[in-house]
Short mmCIF file of C-alpha atoms in Angstrom, two decimals:
data_model
loop_
_atom_site.label_atom_id
_atom_site.label_comp_id
_atom_site.label_asym_id
_atom_site.label_seq_id
_atom_site.Cartn_x
_atom_site.Cartn_y
_atom_site.Cartn_z
CA UNK A 1 0.84 30.28 -35.12
CA UNK A 2 3.75 28.81 -37.05
CA UNK A 3 2.56 30.66 -40.18
CA UNK A 4 2.09 33.90 -38.22
CA UNK A 5 5.49 34.36 -36.55
CA UNK A 6 4.36 32.40 -33.51
CA UNK A 7 1.42 34.70 -32.76
CA UNK A 8 -2.10 33.40 -32.18
CA UNK A 9 -5.42 34.89 -31.07
CA UNK A 10 -8.44 32.66 -30.45
CA UNK A 11 -11.99 33.79 -29.65
CA UNK A 12 -14.78 31.22 -29.43
CA UNK A 13 -18.20 31.06 -27.82
CA UNK A 14 -18.00 27.29 -27.35
CA UNK A 15 -15.24 26.32 -24.96
CA UNK A 16 -15.02 22.67 -25.99
CA UNK A 17 -14.46 23.57 -29.67
CA UNK A 18 -10.82 24.40 -28.94
CA UNK A 19 -10.12 21.20 -27.04
CA UNK A 20 -11.79 19.09 -29.75
CA UNK A 21 -9.82 20.68 -32.61
CA UNK A 22 -6.45 20.70 -30.91
CA UNK A 23 -6.87 17.18 -29.62
CA UNK A 24 -7.78 15.80 -33.04
CA UNK A 25 -5.00 17.66 -34.82
CA UNK A 26 -2.10 17.59 -32.42
CA UNK A 27 -2.97 15.25 -29.55
CA UNK A 28 -2.18 16.80 -26.18
CA UNK A 29 -3.59 20.33 -26.49
CA UNK A 30 -2.82 21.16 -22.85
CA UNK A 31 0.90 21.29 -23.71
CA UNK A 32 0.20 24.08 -26.21
CA UNK A 33 -1.67 26.12 -23.59
CA UNK A 34 0.88 25.53 -20.83
CA UNK A 35 3.95 26.33 -22.92
CA UNK A 36 2.37 29.31 -24.67
CA UNK A 37 1.59 30.89 -21.33
CA UNK A 38 5.33 31.22 -20.60
CA UNK A 39 6.38 31.66 -24.28
CA UNK A 40 8.31 28.39 -24.14
CA UNK A 41 9.20 26.55 -27.40
CA UNK A 42 6.51 24.19 -28.69
CA UNK A 43 7.34 21.18 -30.83
CA UNK A 44 4.36 19.52 -32.47
CA UNK A 45 3.91 16.41 -34.57
CA UNK A 46 0.79 16.42 -36.69
CA UNK A 47 -0.78 13.02 -37.05
CA UNK A 48 -2.17 13.41 -40.57
CA UNK A 49 0.93 14.07 -42.69
CA UNK A 50 3.73 13.14 -40.28
CA UNK A 51 4.37 16.86 -40.03
CA UNK A 52 6.81 18.19 -37.42
CA UNK A 53 6.87 21.85 -36.40
CA UNK A 54 8.67 23.94 -33.82
CA UNK A 55 7.46 27.34 -32.60
CA UNK A 56 10.36 28.96 -30.78
CA UNK A 57 8.50 31.72 -28.95
CA UNK A 58 4.73 31.25 -29.04
CA UNK A 59 2.50 34.18 -28.15
CA UNK A 60 -1.04 32.87 -27.79
CA UNK A 61 -4.09 34.68 -26.36
CA UNK A 62 -7.32 32.75 -25.84
CA UNK A 63 -10.76 34.05 -24.86
CA UNK A 64 -13.48 31.41 -24.51
CA UNK A 65 -16.99 31.23 -23.14
CA UNK A 66 -19.15 28.23 -22.40
CA UNK A 67 -20.79 26.17 -19.72
CA UNK A 68 -18.97 24.78 -16.65
CA UNK A 69 -19.11 21.33 -18.23
CA UNK A 70 -17.30 22.62 -21.32
CA UNK A 71 -14.63 24.25 -19.16
CA UNK A 72 -14.03 20.98 -17.35
CA UNK A 73 -13.64 19.23 -20.71
CA UNK A 74 -10.83 21.65 -21.50
CA UNK A 75 -9.20 21.30 -18.07
CA UNK A 76 -10.68 18.39 -16.10
CA UNK A 77 -8.18 18.58 -13.26
CA UNK A 78 -5.90 21.08 -11.56
CA UNK A 79 -2.82 18.89 -11.26
CA UNK A 80 -1.54 19.12 -14.87
CA UNK A 81 -1.03 22.89 -14.69
CA UNK A 82 -3.50 23.90 -17.40
CA UNK A 83 -6.10 25.21 -14.96
CA UNK A 84 -3.61 27.45 -13.16
CA UNK A 85 -2.72 29.13 -16.45
CA UNK A 86 -6.25 30.31 -17.19
CA UNK A 87 -8.42 32.83 -15.38
CA UNK A 88 -12.13 32.23 -14.96
CA UNK A 89 -15.18 34.41 -14.61
CA UNK A 90 -18.36 32.65 -13.54
CA UNK A 91 -21.68 34.25 -14.50
CA UNK A 92 -24.63 32.94 -12.44
CA UNK A 93 -27.54 31.62 -14.47
CA UNK A 94 -30.58 33.91 -14.53
CA UNK A 95 -33.88 32.10 -14.08
CA UNK A 96 -36.15 34.74 -15.59
CA UNK A 97 -37.13 34.46 -19.25
CA UNK A 98 -35.87 37.28 -21.48
CA UNK A 99 -38.18 38.50 -24.22
CA UNK A 100 -36.36 37.75 -27.46
CA UNK A 101 -39.10 39.11 -29.74
CA UNK A 102 -38.81 42.77 -28.75
CA UNK A 103 -36.72 44.81 -31.16
CA UNK A 104 -33.64 46.16 -29.45
CA UNK A 105 -33.45 49.93 -29.12
CA UNK A 106 -30.14 51.64 -29.63
CA UNK A 107 -29.74 54.53 -27.21
CA UNK A 108 -26.31 55.62 -28.45
CA UNK A 109 -26.36 59.15 -29.79
CA UNK A 110 -24.11 58.20 -32.70
CA UNK A 111 -26.43 55.30 -33.65
CA UNK A 112 -23.56 52.81 -33.46
CA UNK A 113 -24.31 49.17 -32.84
CA UNK A 114 -21.98 47.36 -30.46
CA UNK A 115 -20.37 45.58 -33.39
CA UNK A 116 -19.63 48.91 -35.11
CA UNK A 117 -18.45 50.47 -31.88
CA UNK A 118 -15.93 47.74 -31.20
CA UNK A 119 -14.84 47.76 -34.85
CA UNK A 120 -14.00 51.47 -34.57
CA UNK A 121 -12.19 50.90 -31.28
CA UNK A 122 -10.25 48.09 -32.93
CA UNK A 123 -9.18 50.34 -35.80
CA UNK A 124 -8.05 53.02 -33.34
CA UNK A 125 -6.10 50.49 -31.28
CA UNK A 126 -4.47 49.06 -34.43
CA UNK A 127 -3.25 52.53 -35.45
CA UNK A 128 -1.85 53.32 -32.01
CA UNK A 129 -0.28 49.88 -31.64
CA UNK A 130 1.55 50.29 -34.96
CA UNK A 131 2.77 53.71 -33.85
CA UNK A 132 3.78 52.24 -30.48
CA UNK A 133 6.01 49.57 -32.02
CA UNK A 134 7.55 52.04 -34.45
CA UNK A 135 8.95 53.71 -31.35
CA UNK A 136 11.26 50.75 -30.77
CA UNK A 137 11.46 48.54 -27.71
CA UNK A 138 10.25 49.33 -24.20
CA UNK A 139 11.08 48.55 -20.61
CA UNK A 140 8.15 48.71 -18.17
CA UNK A 141 9.00 49.26 -14.51
CA UNK A 142 6.81 48.76 -11.45
CA UNK A 143 7.90 51.29 -8.76
CA UNK A 144 9.49 49.69 -5.71
CA UNK A 145 6.78 50.85 -3.31
CA UNK A 146 4.16 49.09 -5.44
CA UNK A 147 6.29 45.93 -5.57
CA UNK A 148 6.14 45.63 -1.79
CA UNK A 149 2.35 45.97 -1.81
CA UNK A 150 2.11 43.46 -4.66
CA UNK A 151 4.24 40.81 -2.96
CA UNK A 152 2.53 41.14 0.40
CA UNK A 153 -0.92 41.03 -1.19
CA UNK A 154 -0.29 37.80 -3.07
CA UNK A 155 1.62 36.27 -0.18
CA UNK A 156 -1.46 36.74 1.97
CA UNK A 157 -3.78 35.52 -0.80
CA UNK A 158 -1.64 32.39 -1.21
CA UNK A 159 -1.87 31.60 2.51
CA UNK A 160 -5.62 32.16 2.58
CA UNK A 161 -6.38 29.81 -0.32
CA UNK A 162 -4.08 27.14 1.10
CA UNK A 163 -5.86 27.35 4.48
CA UNK A 164 -9.39 27.61 3.11
CA UNK A 165 -9.34 25.72 -0.19
CA UNK A 166 -6.43 23.44 -1.08
CA UNK A 167 -2.66 23.28 -1.46
CA UNK A 168 -3.30 22.80 -5.19
CA UNK A 169 -4.41 26.44 -5.34
CA UNK A 170 -0.86 27.71 -4.75
CA UNK A 171 -0.04 27.38 -8.44
CA UNK A 172 -3.23 29.27 -9.32
CA UNK A 173 -2.31 32.21 -7.04
CA UNK A 174 1.27 32.38 -8.27
CA UNK A 175 0.30 32.39 -11.92
CA UNK A 176 -2.51 34.84 -11.22
CA UNK A 177 0.14 37.17 -9.78
CA UNK A 178 2.03 36.81 -13.06
CA UNK A 179 -1.17 37.55 -15.00
CA UNK A 180 -1.84 40.67 -12.91
CA UNK A 181 1.71 41.84 -13.60
CA UNK A 182 1.04 41.41 -17.32
CA UNK A 183 -2.19 43.40 -16.99
CA UNK A 184 -0.17 46.21 -15.40
CA UNK A 185 2.19 46.20 -18.36
CA UNK A 186 -0.69 46.23 -20.86
CA UNK A 187 -2.46 49.12 -19.07
CA UNK A 188 0.81 51.07 -18.85
CA UNK A 189 1.42 50.55 -22.57
CA UNK A 190 -2.12 51.57 -23.55
CA UNK A 191 -1.92 54.71 -21.40
CA UNK A 192 1.37 55.58 -23.09
CA UNK A 193 -0.21 55.02 -26.54
CA UNK A 194 -3.09 57.31 -25.60
CA UNK A 195 -0.85 60.13 -24.39
CA UNK A 196 1.98 59.79 -26.91
CA UNK A 197 0.88 60.00 -30.57
CA UNK A 198 4.49 59.82 -31.84
CA UNK A 199 6.60 57.47 -29.69
CA UNK A 200 9.40 57.52 -32.26
CA UNK A 201 10.31 61.03 -31.07
CA UNK A 202 11.20 59.53 -27.68
CA UNK A 203 13.38 56.70 -28.98
CA UNK A 204 16.87 57.03 -27.42
CA UNK A 205 19.60 57.73 -29.96
CA UNK A 206 21.78 55.01 -28.46
CA UNK A 207 19.16 52.39 -29.36
CA UNK A 208 18.24 51.62 -25.77
CA UNK A 209 14.68 50.94 -24.67
CA UNK A 210 12.07 53.56 -23.80
CA UNK A 211 11.34 53.43 -20.07
CA UNK A 212 7.68 53.31 -18.99
CA UNK A 213 6.62 53.43 -15.34
CA UNK A 214 3.41 51.87 -14.11
CA UNK A 215 1.15 54.52 -12.56
CA UNK A 216 -0.75 54.17 -9.30
CA UNK A 217 -4.05 54.04 -11.21
CA UNK A 218 -2.93 51.20 -13.46
CA UNK A 219 -1.44 49.31 -10.51
CA UNK A 220 -4.68 49.61 -8.52
CA UNK A 221 -6.85 48.61 -11.50
CA UNK A 222 -4.77 45.48 -12.18
CA UNK A 223 -4.80 44.49 -8.50
CA UNK A 224 -8.58 44.95 -8.33
CA UNK A 225 -9.00 42.77 -11.43
CA UNK A 226 -6.85 40.10 -9.76
CA UNK A 227 -9.02 40.13 -6.63
CA UNK A 228 -12.13 39.52 -8.74
CA UNK A 229 -10.47 36.79 -10.81
CA UNK A 230 -9.23 34.78 -7.81
CA UNK A 231 -12.78 34.64 -6.44
CA UNK A 232 -14.19 33.29 -9.70
CA UNK A 233 -11.24 30.96 -10.35
CA UNK A 234 -11.60 29.45 -6.87
CA UNK A 235 -15.30 28.90 -7.55
CA UNK A 236 -14.55 27.05 -10.80
CA UNK A 237 -11.76 25.05 -9.13
CA UNK A 238 -14.11 23.92 -6.38
CA UNK A 239 -16.46 22.49 -9.00
CA UNK A 240 -13.87 20.53 -10.98
CA UNK A 241 -14.92 16.86 -11.27
CA UNK A 242 -11.95 15.66 -9.18
CA UNK A 243 -11.93 18.54 -6.71
CA UNK A 244 -12.07 17.68 -3.00
CA UNK A 245 -13.34 21.12 -2.02
CA UNK A 246 -16.56 21.01 0.01
CA UNK A 247 -19.57 22.96 -1.27
CA UNK A 248 -23.03 23.43 0.20
CA UNK A 249 -26.41 22.91 -1.45
CA UNK A 250 -26.20 26.31 -3.20
CA UNK A 251 -22.78 25.49 -4.68
CA UNK A 252 -20.98 27.87 -2.30
CA UNK A 253 -17.55 26.87 -1.04
CA UNK A 254 -17.35 25.71 2.57
CA UNK A 255 -14.00 27.12 3.70
CA UNK A 256 -11.79 25.97 6.54
CA UNK A 257 -13.03 28.86 8.68
CA UNK A 258 -16.63 27.79 8.14
CA UNK A 259 -15.82 24.17 8.97
CA UNK A 260 -14.01 25.20 12.13
CA UNK A 261 -16.94 27.37 13.19
CA UNK A 262 -19.38 24.51 12.54
CA UNK A 263 -17.36 22.05 14.60
CA UNK A 264 -16.93 24.48 17.47
CA UNK A 265 -20.66 25.24 17.51
CA UNK A 266 -21.48 21.51 17.59
CA UNK A 267 -19.25 20.82 20.61
CA UNK A 268 -20.70 21.12 24.14
CA UNK A 269 -19.47 23.82 26.54
CA UNK A 270 -17.11 21.32 28.18
CA UNK A 271 -15.71 18.25 26.45
CA UNK A 272 -12.78 15.87 26.28
CA UNK A 273 -10.78 14.36 23.43
CA UNK A 274 -13.15 11.44 22.90
CA UNK A 275 -16.10 13.79 22.45
CA UNK A 276 -14.41 16.01 19.84
CA UNK A 277 -13.10 12.93 18.02
CA UNK A 278 -16.62 11.53 17.82
CA UNK A 279 -17.99 14.88 16.65
CA UNK A 280 -15.27 15.26 14.00
CA UNK A 281 -16.02 11.76 12.70
CA UNK A 282 -19.73 12.60 12.57
CA UNK A 283 -19.02 15.72 10.48
CA UNK A 284 -16.59 13.89 8.23
CA UNK A 285 -13.32 15.54 9.33
CA UNK A 286 -10.08 13.57 9.93
CA UNK A 287 -9.08 13.35 13.59
CA UNK A 288 -5.61 14.70 12.82
CA UNK A 289 -7.18 17.81 11.26
CA UNK A 290 -9.56 18.53 14.14
CA UNK A 291 -6.73 18.01 16.64
CA UNK A 292 -4.94 20.92 14.93
CA UNK A 293 -8.17 22.93 15.02
CA UNK A 294 -8.43 22.42 18.80
CA UNK A 295 -5.01 24.06 19.16
CA UNK A 296 -6.16 26.87 16.83
CA UNK A 297 -9.28 27.40 18.98
CA UNK A 298 -7.06 27.77 22.04
CA UNK A 299 -4.73 30.27 20.32
CA UNK A 300 -7.72 32.25 19.08
CA UNK A 301 -9.23 32.43 22.58
CA UNK A 302 -12.27 30.27 21.84
CA UNK A 303 -11.23 27.37 24.10
CA UNK A 304 -9.47 26.83 27.39
CA UNK A 305 -7.38 23.73 28.16
CA UNK A 306 -8.67 22.87 31.66
CA UNK A 307 -6.80 19.59 32.20
CA UNK A 308 -5.26 16.75 30.22
CA UNK A 309 -7.42 16.20 27.11
CA UNK A 310 -10.23 18.31 28.59
CA UNK A 311 -11.47 21.65 27.28
CA UNK A 312 -13.97 24.40 28.00
CA UNK A 313 -15.49 27.00 25.69
CA UNK A 314 -14.82 30.64 26.51
#
């Protein structure tokens, strides 16, 4: 990155390769990931030659694949902030055996392989990107009506993951919102590149920035991507080695709503405080937590408070 104006792009099919290299070369690799996410200055001391480097504005993009175990090597816990700065997509393992001896058949009419297809797309993007930056600098605006939808959506998402998963997930939701905003800007820029072959013609004579507005389509696409990513990121968070999130035998997350429903179903039609305390202990829930749930049951209309410390199901 230091030799490339602070810009870095990493693709690797083995997730733990990155952590192994960075750790051996520069020690704490998580600092590089965390600071690059916000383009904050990185100062690094290389062990081998007593080398000291500073990258003022790092721009690093990383795309990795691997097993869950490799992911947890890269980010073993959620507390240090590395996990909240990455987005995850979990692909369930398929049990059936795929025939690897059959020759693949290319059904594309232009006889392109995937490698050739993406190479051509890359060349096209490179041309349009160069033209895009020749146009000068840009200011991307999200219309105010979309901002209200955006803020309410992530406010609700934040509350849901806190209630159902963990308070640690707040940082994940907030940085995911930032990521979705970036996706909106990227989609807006690409749409502008596609529709405007010569951006230089639009450059203001006073040297100010070209104004781009995010469309409804690009806003909706980015929000939909965010909804998918939070589901997969929560799944990966729940399976971190030090995670306290409860999962069932199939690896599915047992949310607060599920736990509350299980406790309520286990209680008799009429009960007192001693009975629900004993039941909560049997199911492994703290008494202070289930006491709050009893009040939630009453507010939700599932229970009636008949007398002091006595309740009846409705």
